[in-house]
Amino acid sequence: MKIVVCMKQVPDTTEVKIDPVTNTLIRDGVPAIINPDDKCGIEAALEIKERVPGTTVTVVTMGIPAAESALREALAMGCDEAVLLTDRKLAGADTWATSCAVAGAVQKLGADLVICGRQAIDGDTAQVGVQIAIHMGIPVTTYVEKLVDVNEQSITVQRQYEDRYQTVRMRYPCLITAIGDLNKPRYMSVGGCWDAYAKEIKIMTYADIADVADESNMGLAGSPTYVATSTTKEAKGAGTVLKDLSPDEAVAAIVDKLAAMHII
Amino acid sequence: MSRDVYVFCEQRDGVIQNVSYELIGKARELAADLGQQVVGILAGSNIGELPAKLIARGADKVIVADKPILEHYSTKPYTDVVVQVVHEYQPEIVLFGASSIGRDLAPAVSASVHTGLTADCTGLAIGDLVRTVNNAKDKAKSDACIAALGQDVDVVDNSRVVKDRAGNEIPIVNVQYTYHKQLRMTRPAFGGNIIATIVCLQHRPQMATVRPGVMQALEADETRTGEVITLNCDPTNNLEVLETVKSAKASKDITESKILVSAGRGMGSAEKLCEVQALAEALEGDVSGSRAVVDAGWLEKDRQVGQTGKTVRPDLYVACGISGAIQHAAGMENSGYIIAINKEETAPIFDIADLGIVGDVHAILPKLADAINKYKANK
């Protein structure tokens, strides 16, 4: 079977800058790492490859050419093939436009099982995985915390909720999104690192997905949401700060206040 | 034309989740600003009297999808229901709780009906939005959308033709659109350092998810009346649900606590958390903590407050040995009253505290718990 893992390279620092004109993230020049949930997705794919003979794992990302380093890391972990979807036309995309483009790439690559991370640490939206599945018209299970059974026809997984879990079985093609509880991603192997630099990263541009992804849905222009303003957060007005009190004085100050507010 | 503010109302085992009441409370404000109504969408099996509860909390109408397949949440059948509601009723706005259900359902609906979705909003308001367009393609798209959606927009067209040195005429497009009554969705981005305001101008409905504890529910008013509409639907699934098992461990939902005593790294060790526990007991509240405390294994993950934990707004929040990094503040700064105890005078927690005490938590906490118990005994 063929597994396609969708991953995102995320800035490994919180020092993020915003373009003052377009109000979108400036990603150029910021070092990229594999998003943690996506890394669990890669690990899950590699575990399935070990269990089900004849499985291949392709990792795909949409982004700037610098995302190549994250793809090489995925190859070094043991993925068979890496694809970079990159095009100016795709820049500035919100989750809707991103999912349209990635769904197009996955469709062109062909997949029995698609694996995404639940959410990325730079946006926390958890939207793109589900949206890819809807665009492709395939079953989806998010928040996967356990692989129960995987065979050549179907996958059975445990889906986490706040107060329960659900066991579901899906026939291929289908999509799952991985959470941190699913596994502990392996490190790159020495042989893997060697291979990773010998392998070619396959480049896809909009032209490669044009027949399955409408241009009007791509990039900033194809994004339904629009970032109107970004502001640096203002702290709320400061209250009273008391210092140089003895512990007893401090206790009295707090008790007086709690009593005045009828909390005690 | 689209109208009304819809709330997807989440029920689990026949219990409406608090976040749904909170969203209805917010939806009432938005609907008042729009001059429109609040509509609940309720999906489940044997729903019974639940719609009345939503009406008591502020819904004008409740659309009910009651089918055995909807007993437990599953993506496809629930998406079928909400997508059908969107197509039949054309909502102006649809809100979802940012739970593990809402964060699955909302993107499925957004992809299905081709509209935008803003995740984990901390603020929602109706307001104007000015957008300037500088090319003919965007202008054509904007004009077409305004006509199609029947939007209330003021247009100032400053487009003109200029001549270059050779005398060639060059058209300059500059059109300023002022969209009225848009849903302005604000959310922290990138670790909470930046607040982004996001709008969805050219697609309907406008959709957002909101974390539990961020908005405020209205008190139940049993005298309110409203309309209950049964949705004639036939949702189907595209996967097999083999079993649904409720977790044995009853996790504490700190988003519902009225009083939280919260521990930070400054508590020093897991053993010292008993001081926080004692104060929480004296105040009849619950214990929560910062990410540092959870990462150190001193406290369970479900009690973590902050960007990667939960957003809380108790009446009283006592921060003990918490420095108040922006990621933590994002999860608690809307608390009713904040007391902070920290030995570092420069700790950012003092910028958001209503009452700050610079001092040693270990010297203050045990005495404080005793003093509160004594005060209550003598009252």
XYZ file of C-alpha atoms in Angstrom:
643
model
C 0.000 0.000 0.000
C 1.001 3.603 -0.465
C 1.077 6.086 2.399
C 1.397 9.829 1.882
C 2.322 11.861 4.947
C 1.563 15.582 4.780
C 3.866 17.633 6.923
C 4.587 21.249 7.620
C 7.882 22.897 8.309
C 7.406 25.334 11.176
C 9.680 28.042 12.510
C 11.650 26.638 15.444
C 11.539 29.961 17.223
C 8.806 32.184 18.576
C 10.632 35.165 17.064
C 8.183 35.496 14.229
C 7.756 38.655 12.211
C 4.711 39.839 10.299
C 4.825 41.504 6.911
C 3.305 44.947 7.612
C 1.849 45.200 4.090
C 0.177 41.830 3.584
C -0.190 41.005 7.292
C 1.047 37.487 6.656
C 3.931 35.605 8.215
C 7.444 36.236 6.995
C 8.934 32.754 6.750
C 12.030 33.535 4.734
C 15.238 33.106 6.684
C 13.668 31.419 9.699
C 15.103 27.914 10.287
C 12.494 25.183 9.877
C 11.783 22.031 11.863
C 9.229 19.274 11.253
C 6.017 20.141 13.098
C 5.818 17.791 16.150
C 2.374 16.237 15.387
C 3.494 15.666 11.779
C 6.589 13.871 13.038
C 4.274 11.474 14.875
C 2.479 11.019 11.555
C 5.769 10.080 9.877
C 6.542 7.644 12.702
C 3.106 6.026 12.320
C 3.668 5.603 8.581
C 7.079 4.012 9.168
C 5.602 1.625 11.762
C 2.922 0.569 9.263
C 5.621 0.072 6.618
C 7.363 -2.330 9.013
C 4.129 -4.233 9.639
C 2.597 -4.361 6.152
C 4.981 -5.669 3.473
C 5.174 -3.689 0.247
C 4.260 -0.371 1.875
C 5.892 2.803 0.610
C 5.938 6.130 2.441
C 5.969 9.462 0.594
C 6.250 12.685 2.544
C 4.918 15.889 1.032
C 5.103 19.488 2.166
C 3.962 22.771 0.727
C 6.277 25.667 1.286
C 9.318 27.620 0.300
C 12.411 25.846 -1.102
C 14.072 26.046 2.344
C 11.543 23.411 3.498
C 13.843 20.909 1.798
C 15.820 20.453 5.025
C 12.717 19.189 6.828
C 12.022 16.801 3.944
C 15.596 15.474 4.148
C 15.067 14.819 7.845
C 11.929 12.818 6.992
C 13.930 10.810 4.437
C 16.615 10.193 7.050
C 13.954 8.815 9.401
C 13.123 6.254 6.690
C 10.589 7.723 4.268
C 10.990 6.462 0.704
C 10.205 9.598 -1.229
C 9.931 13.339 -0.517
C 7.912 15.892 -2.459
C 8.063 19.675 -2.197
C 5.017 21.527 -3.480
C 6.239 25.039 -4.102
C 4.954 27.888 -6.227
C 4.457 31.649 -5.874
C 0.810 31.073 -6.784
C 0.371 29.121 -3.530
C 1.873 31.769 -1.235
C -0.153 33.467 1.488
C -2.739 30.671 1.629
C -5.090 30.269 4.601
C -6.151 26.789 5.718
C -8.805 26.476 3.011
C -6.456 27.360 0.158
C -3.640 25.271 1.680
C -5.856 22.217 1.929
C -7.024 22.632 -1.690
C -3.420 22.702 -2.930
C -2.197 19.825 -0.748
C -5.260 17.719 -1.615
C -4.372 18.288 -5.278
C -0.806 17.097 -4.715
C -1.923 14.019 -2.753
C -4.409 13.170 -5.483
C -1.684 13.367 -8.111
C 0.701 11.250 -6.007
C -2.028 8.681 -5.283
C -2.476 7.299 -1.761
C -4.270 4.510 0.058
C -3.667 6.126 3.424
C -3.030 9.827 4.023
C -1.545 10.853 7.381
C -1.382 14.407 8.707
C -0.474 15.828 12.078
C -3.480 17.102 13.993
C -2.212 20.683 14.167
C 0.888 22.797 13.662
C 2.543 24.682 16.493
C 2.645 27.968 14.573
C -1.094 28.175 13.977
C -2.803 25.580 16.205
C -5.795 25.480 13.861
C -6.114 21.684 13.324
C -8.034 22.414 10.118
C -5.922 21.371 7.145
C -5.996 17.585 7.681
C -9.786 17.444 7.851
C -10.159 19.815 4.918
C -7.851 17.703 2.722
C -10.050 14.667 3.404
C -13.229 16.585 2.565
C -11.758 17.916 -0.694
C -10.717 14.356 -1.614
C -14.079 12.943 -0.536
C -12.508 10.280 1.712
C -13.238 9.193 5.328
C -11.268 10.986 8.034
C -10.471 10.309 11.679
C -8.700 13.021 13.669
C -6.962 12.899 17.076
C -5.663 9.357 16.488
C -3.953 8.137 19.678
C -3.471 4.474 18.777
C -3.187 2.232 15.714
C -5.258 -0.834 16.593
C -4.987 -2.791 13.372
C -3.603 -2.114 9.915
C -3.984 -4.445 6.952
C -4.122 -4.106 3.196
C -7.831 -3.280 3.084
C -8.469 -1.144 6.141
C -7.093 0.623 9.176
C -8.562 0.497 12.688
C -7.627 3.326 15.025
C -8.484 4.745 18.405
C -9.756 8.339 18.330
C -9.232 10.474 21.429
C -11.837 12.796 22.954
C -11.592 14.780 26.203
C -13.707 12.256 28.123
C -13.769 9.101 25.976
C -12.269 7.234 23.087
C -13.776 5.711 19.998
C -12.504 2.778 17.964
C -13.204 3.157 14.254
C -12.395 1.182 11.108
C -11.925 2.854 7.743
C -11.398 1.337 4.312
C -8.828 2.915 2.033
C -8.486 5.523 0.760
C -8.815 7.445 4.016
C -7.035 10.008 6.154
C -5.954 10.116 9.795
C -4.485 12.944 11.852
C -1.876 12.059 14.477
C -1.459 13.491 17.976
C 1.554 13.383 20.279
C 0.114 10.455 22.272
C 0.260 8.186 19.196
C 3.962 7.369 19.387
C 7.468 8.595 20.064
C 9.094 9.481 16.743
C 12.369 7.735 15.971
C 15.615 9.573 15.384
C 17.249 9.748 12.009
C 19.457 6.720 11.388
C 23.044 7.030 10.199
C 22.241 5.061 7.052
C 19.110 7.126 6.649
C 21.073 10.377 6.734
C 23.396 9.002 4.081
C 20.460 7.999 1.879
C 18.647 11.241 2.543
C 21.314 13.268 0.820
C 21.642 10.815 -2.042
C 17.916 10.984 -2.770
C 16.332 13.557 -4.967
C 13.555 15.756 -3.619
C 10.734 15.766 -6.128
C 9.473 19.275 -6.894
C 5.842 19.919 -7.769
C 4.532 23.304 -8.864
C 1.008 24.535 -9.467
C 1.273 23.305 -13.068
C 1.560 19.722 -11.760
C -1.746 19.931 -9.880
C -3.592 22.358 -12.166
C -5.956 19.695 -13.534
C -7.212 18.778 -10.025
C -6.889 22.115 -8.172
C -8.758 25.201 -9.359
C -6.454 28.219 -9.600
C -9.081 30.480 -8.048
C -8.696 28.458 -4.816
C -4.917 28.924 -4.571
C -2.778 31.178 -2.408
C -3.710 34.522 -0.871
C -6.277 35.308 -3.584
C -8.019 31.960 -3.042
C -8.209 32.321 0.743
C -11.659 33.033 2.197
C -10.186 34.496 5.390
C -8.324 37.765 5.389
C -6.031 39.016 8.149
C -7.306 42.557 8.675
C -4.895 43.679 11.357
C -2.207 42.205 13.565
C -1.323 44.030 16.717
C 1.150 43.304 19.424
C -0.781 42.534 22.534
C -1.291 45.235 25.130
C -0.997 44.369 28.795
C -4.036 45.182 30.866
C -3.757 48.092 33.296
C -1.625 47.221 36.286
C -3.270 46.725 39.673
C -1.729 47.178 43.092
C 1.649 45.598 43.798
C 2.700 45.401 47.441
C 6.298 44.732 48.399
C 8.445 44.702 51.539
C 5.574 43.224 53.570
C 6.121 40.582 56.217
C 4.297 37.294 55.512
C 1.681 38.206 58.141
C 1.096 41.632 56.569
C 0.805 40.037 53.132
C -1.726 37.496 54.454
C -3.754 40.293 56.085
C -3.800 42.288 52.829
C -5.096 39.281 50.866
C -7.673 38.253 53.475
C -9.017 41.834 53.677
C -9.418 41.936 49.920
C -11.119 38.514 49.716
C -13.485 39.494 52.525
C -14.279 42.830 50.870
C -15.177 40.978 47.678
C -17.283 38.448 49.658
C -15.237 35.571 48.294
C -14.750 34.336 51.842
C -29.435 36.417 1.565
C -27.682 34.996 4.585
C -28.906 35.897 8.066
C -28.828 34.950 11.748
C -26.143 33.730 14.128
C -26.020 29.931 14.410
C -24.337 27.954 17.175
C -23.471 24.283 16.860
C -24.620 22.996 20.264
C -22.548 20.066 21.431
C -24.210 17.370 23.537
C -22.503 14.293 24.954
C -24.695 11.541 26.433
C -27.623 13.944 26.483
C -25.742 16.687 28.326
C -25.274 20.043 26.594
C -21.632 21.096 26.931
C -21.023 24.412 28.697
C -19.113 25.845 25.751
C -22.374 25.770 23.771
C -24.142 27.918 26.370
C -21.166 30.283 26.341
C -21.396 30.586 22.553
C -25.124 31.253 22.705
C -24.365 34.030 25.209
C -21.910 35.589 22.736
C -24.236 34.961 19.788
C -26.943 37.039 21.533
C -24.622 40.074 21.502
C -23.678 39.541 17.861
C -27.303 38.997 16.845
C -28.327 42.191 18.650
C -25.705 44.157 16.706
C -26.924 42.634 13.448
C -30.625 42.930 14.309
C -30.959 39.183 13.748
C -31.701 35.984 15.684
C -29.743 33.264 17.515
C -30.291 29.741 16.209
C -28.987 26.565 17.851
C -28.130 23.455 15.836
C -28.545 20.344 17.970
C -27.666 16.851 16.715
C -28.053 13.610 18.641
C -30.346 10.685 19.363
C -33.411 10.879 21.663
C -32.798 14.552 22.232
C -35.970 15.057 24.271
C -36.128 18.303 26.218
C -32.645 19.600 25.418
C -33.823 22.340 22.991
C -35.682 24.063 25.857
C -32.388 24.411 27.728
C -30.817 26.180 24.752
C -33.794 28.519 24.473
C -33.563 29.314 28.204
C -29.932 30.332 27.663
C -30.719 32.660 24.796
C -31.519 30.763 21.564
C -34.492 32.073 19.550
C -34.753 28.893 17.489
C -33.300 25.403 17.710
C -32.911 23.178 14.658
C -32.915 19.555 15.793
C -31.457 16.551 13.970
C -32.522 13.490 15.967
C -31.319 10.156 14.502
C -29.786 6.984 15.970
C -26.650 7.467 13.834
C -26.075 10.791 15.634
C -25.947 9.249 19.130
C -22.168 9.594 19.361
C -20.103 12.098 17.433
C -18.682 10.989 14.110
C -17.334 13.356 11.450
C -19.399 12.436 8.382
C -22.954 12.250 9.772
C -22.520 15.407 11.861
C -21.013 17.221 8.866
C -24.006 16.104 6.767
C -26.352 17.741 9.281
C -24.548 21.075 9.572
C -23.925 21.303 5.819
C -27.631 20.714 5.204
C -28.515 23.478 7.681
C -26.067 25.845 5.941
C -27.589 25.105 2.538
C -31.226 25.285 3.646
C -31.048 28.259 6.019
C -27.998 30.268 4.810
C -26.631 31.455 8.167
C -24.658 34.698 8.384
C -22.429 33.256 11.125
C -21.843 29.745 12.529
C -19.940 29.261 15.808
C -18.454 26.021 17.164
C -16.806 25.174 20.496
C -13.084 24.481 20.084
C -13.398 21.016 21.638
C -12.074 17.838 20.036
C -15.513 17.645 18.367
C -15.809 21.262 17.210
C -12.224 21.282 15.957
C -13.088 18.283 13.765
C -16.562 19.310 12.613
C -15.918 22.985 11.834
C -13.131 22.413 9.270
C -15.168 19.612 7.669
C -18.087 22.025 7.247
C -15.843 24.849 6.030
C -14.279 22.648 3.352
C -17.701 21.295 2.333
C -19.440 24.653 1.905
C -16.391 26.642 0.731
C -16.045 29.243 3.419
C -13.347 30.442 5.799
C -12.865 29.301 9.383
C -10.958 31.028 12.166
C -9.739 28.756 14.957
C -9.675 29.402 18.710
C -11.012 32.950 18.658
C -10.667 34.930 21.886
C -12.841 37.782 20.677
C -15.824 38.124 18.327
C -17.465 41.421 17.422
C -19.532 42.982 14.677
C -17.836 45.953 13.048
C -16.678 47.691 9.904
C -13.778 46.559 7.810
C -11.978 48.763 5.309
C -10.221 47.072 2.433
C -8.431 48.832 -0.400
C -8.088 47.059 -3.705
C -5.345 47.968 -6.174
C -5.948 45.839 -9.222
C -8.741 45.273 -11.672
C -9.044 41.535 -10.950
C -9.591 42.042 -7.197
C -12.008 44.876 -7.899
C -14.085 42.700 -10.218
C -14.133 39.888 -7.644
C -15.088 42.273 -4.825
C -17.885 43.872 -6.833
C -19.262 40.478 -7.848
C -19.252 39.217 -4.246
C -20.904 42.367 -2.901
C -23.696 41.977 -5.457
C -24.087 38.239 -4.892
C -24.157 38.468 -1.100
C -26.163 41.706 -1.031
C -23.603 43.266 1.307
C -23.841 46.697 2.899
C -20.655 48.336 1.611
C -19.551 51.942 1.027
C -17.327 52.255 -2.032
C -14.938 55.126 -2.705
C -13.378 54.776 -6.132
C -10.132 56.745 -6.459
C -9.104 54.969 -9.648
C -7.588 57.242 -12.241
C -5.497 57.288 -15.386
C -2.017 58.760 -15.318
C 0.391 59.413 -18.163
C 3.976 58.274 -18.191
C 6.792 60.354 -19.758
C 6.128 58.935 -23.193
C 2.513 60.027 -22.884
C 1.087 56.507 -22.512
C -2.037 56.294 -20.397
C -1.690 53.975 -17.388
C -4.801 53.077 -15.423
C -4.360 53.084 -11.626
C -6.930 51.082 -9.682
C -7.628 52.277 -6.146
C -10.969 51.403 -4.637
C -11.702 51.597 -0.944
C -14.457 49.310 0.273
C -15.936 49.829 3.735
C -17.799 46.654 4.619
C -20.381 47.114 7.366
C -21.443 44.588 9.993
C -18.676 42.064 9.422
C -17.711 39.452 11.998
C -14.329 40.570 13.328
C -12.628 37.489 14.756
C -9.598 38.006 16.977
C -7.181 35.317 18.053
C -3.711 35.146 19.520
C -1.156 33.953 17.022
C 2.409 32.749 17.197
C 2.763 32.050 20.876
C 0.376 34.772 21.961
C 2.665 37.713 21.162
C 0.448 38.922 18.363
C -3.307 39.383 18.228
C -4.689 38.979 14.723
C -8.077 40.239 13.571
C -9.459 38.029 10.849
C -12.471 38.567 8.616
C -14.213 36.516 5.946
C -15.549 39.102 3.505
C -16.494 37.166 0.401
C -17.886 33.888 1.683
C -20.819 32.962 3.898
C -21.310 31.796 6.560
C -18.546 33.421 8.583
C -17.304 30.646 10.872
C -15.240 30.507 14.044
C -14.314 28.097 16.815
C -13.998 29.380 20.382
C -12.329 27.609 23.273
C -14.348 26.641 26.351
C -14.202 29.294 29.077
C -13.564 32.248 26.774
C -17.135 33.569 26.392
C -19.740 33.956 29.114
C -23.014 32.066 29.265
C -26.236 33.860 30.190
C -28.202 32.755 33.243
C -30.965 30.316 32.319
C -34.316 32.081 31.926
C -37.071 29.459 31.904
C -39.648 32.033 30.813
C -37.958 32.571 27.439
C -39.783 31.045 24.505
C -38.485 29.920 21.153
C -39.178 27.771 18.158
C -38.007 24.157 17.774
C -37.607 22.972 14.182
C -37.043 19.333 13.254
C -34.561 18.926 10.416
C -35.710 16.383 7.867
C -32.353 14.725 7.235
C -30.718 11.415 6.405
C -27.092 11.554 7.594
C -24.802 8.656 6.662
C -21.341 7.519 7.721
C -18.325 6.513 5.642
C -16.558 4.542 8.372
C -17.461 1.923 10.976
C -17.634 3.008 14.611
C -16.700 -0.184 16.487
C -17.030 1.159 20.022
C -17.250 4.311 22.087
C -15.799 4.033 25.585
C -16.035 6.676 28.263
C -12.732 7.175 30.063
C -12.623 5.777 33.583
C -10.598 8.640 34.947
C -12.848 11.564 35.739
C -10.742 14.441 34.556
C -11.158 17.756 36.329
C -12.512 20.488 34.096
C -10.785 23.574 35.454
C -12.587 25.755 32.905
C -15.682 25.351 35.083
C -14.003 26.305 38.371
C -15.019 29.574 40.027
C -11.825 29.780 42.054
C -8.421 28.525 40.933
C -5.215 28.421 42.933
C -2.465 27.947 40.409
C 1.073 26.686 40.923
C 4.136 27.751 38.965
C 7.763 26.779 38.795
C 8.407 29.000 41.827
C 6.692 26.398 44.030
C 10.010 24.566 43.819
C 8.958 20.915 44.064
C 6.021 18.534 43.744
C 5.867 18.163 47.543
C 5.293 21.901 47.987
C 2.113 21.716 45.916
C 0.323 20.701 49.126
C 0.525 24.392 50.093
C -1.426 25.277 46.957
C -3.860 22.438 47.633
C -4.462 23.685 51.195
C -5.222 27.193 49.963
C -7.547 25.835 47.267
C -9.431 23.863 49.930
C -9.708 26.913 52.184
C -11.119 28.910 49.257
C -13.304 25.977 48.100
C -11.600 26.158 44.723
C -9.475 23.926 42.527
C -5.779 23.562 41.786
C -4.319 24.408 38.398
C -0.817 25.106 37.173
C 1.507 26.510 34.566
C 3.103 24.524 31.776
C 6.387 24.301 33.718
C 4.624 22.495 36.572
C 2.856 20.083 34.211
C 6.014 19.402 32.203
C 7.856 18.665 35.466
C 5.194 16.068 36.268
C 3.978 17.810 39.444
C 0.432 18.175 38.100
C -1.761 16.410 35.523
C -2.001 17.841 32.010
C -5.747 18.509 32.314
C -5.012 21.162 34.947
C -2.670 23.179 32.767
C -3.596 26.812 32.131
C -2.284 28.690 29.097
C -1.792 28.714 25.372
C -1.109 24.985 25.165
C -3.395 24.159 28.088
C -6.813 25.527 28.942
C -8.299 28.996 28.902
C -9.907 29.798 32.238
C -11.881 32.745 33.562
C -12.663 32.007 37.202
C -13.938 34.706 39.550
C -10.641 34.468 41.423
C -7.257 33.293 40.168
C -4.399 33.048 42.644
C -1.039 32.693 40.867
C 1.552 31.173 43.207
C 5.145 31.300 42.023
C 4.054 31.879 38.423
C 6.163 34.323 36.431
C 3.318 34.970 33.993
C 4.896 34.404 30.587
C 2.631 35.565 27.788
C 1.694 31.961 26.975
C 0.343 31.556 30.512
C -1.319 34.979 30.595
C -3.212 34.131 27.394
C -5.012 31.402 29.316
C -6.024 33.332 32.452
C -5.913 37.100 31.965
C -9.703 37.347 31.692
C -10.154 35.998 35.211
C -12.385 38.181 37.384
C -9.730 39.004 39.971
C -6.082 37.992 39.875
C -3.861 37.722 42.930
C -0.187 37.004 42.287
C 2.441 35.984 44.799
C 5.989 35.878 43.480
C 9.377 36.748 44.894
C 10.579 38.360 41.656
C 9.422 41.952 41.598
C 9.909 42.124 37.817
C 7.760 39.055 37.035
C 5.295 39.868 34.200
C 2.438 38.356 36.248
C 2.401 41.623 38.234
C 1.454 43.499 35.042
C -1.868 41.674 34.875
C -2.500 41.036 38.585
C -5.140 43.072 40.390
C -3.306 42.461 43.650
C 0.366 41.543 43.561
C 2.422 40.477 46.558
C 6.192 40.456 46.204
C 7.282 37.798 48.658
C 8.063 34.172 49.418
C 5.144 31.874 48.513
C 6.280 29.262 51.023
C 6.130 31.791 53.866
C 2.763 33.221 52.786
C 0.641 30.291 51.531
C 0.351 28.184 54.715
C -0.439 31.286 56.808
C -2.945 32.442 54.217
C -4.823 29.134 54.233
C -4.957 29.236 58.056
C -6.097 32.857 58.113
C -8.905 32.150 55.630
C -10.091 29.128 57.594
C -10.074 31.201 60.800
C -11.918 34.059 59.140
C -14.615 31.697 57.876
C -14.921 30.004 61.289
C -15.440 33.343 63.052
C -17.877 34.755 60.513
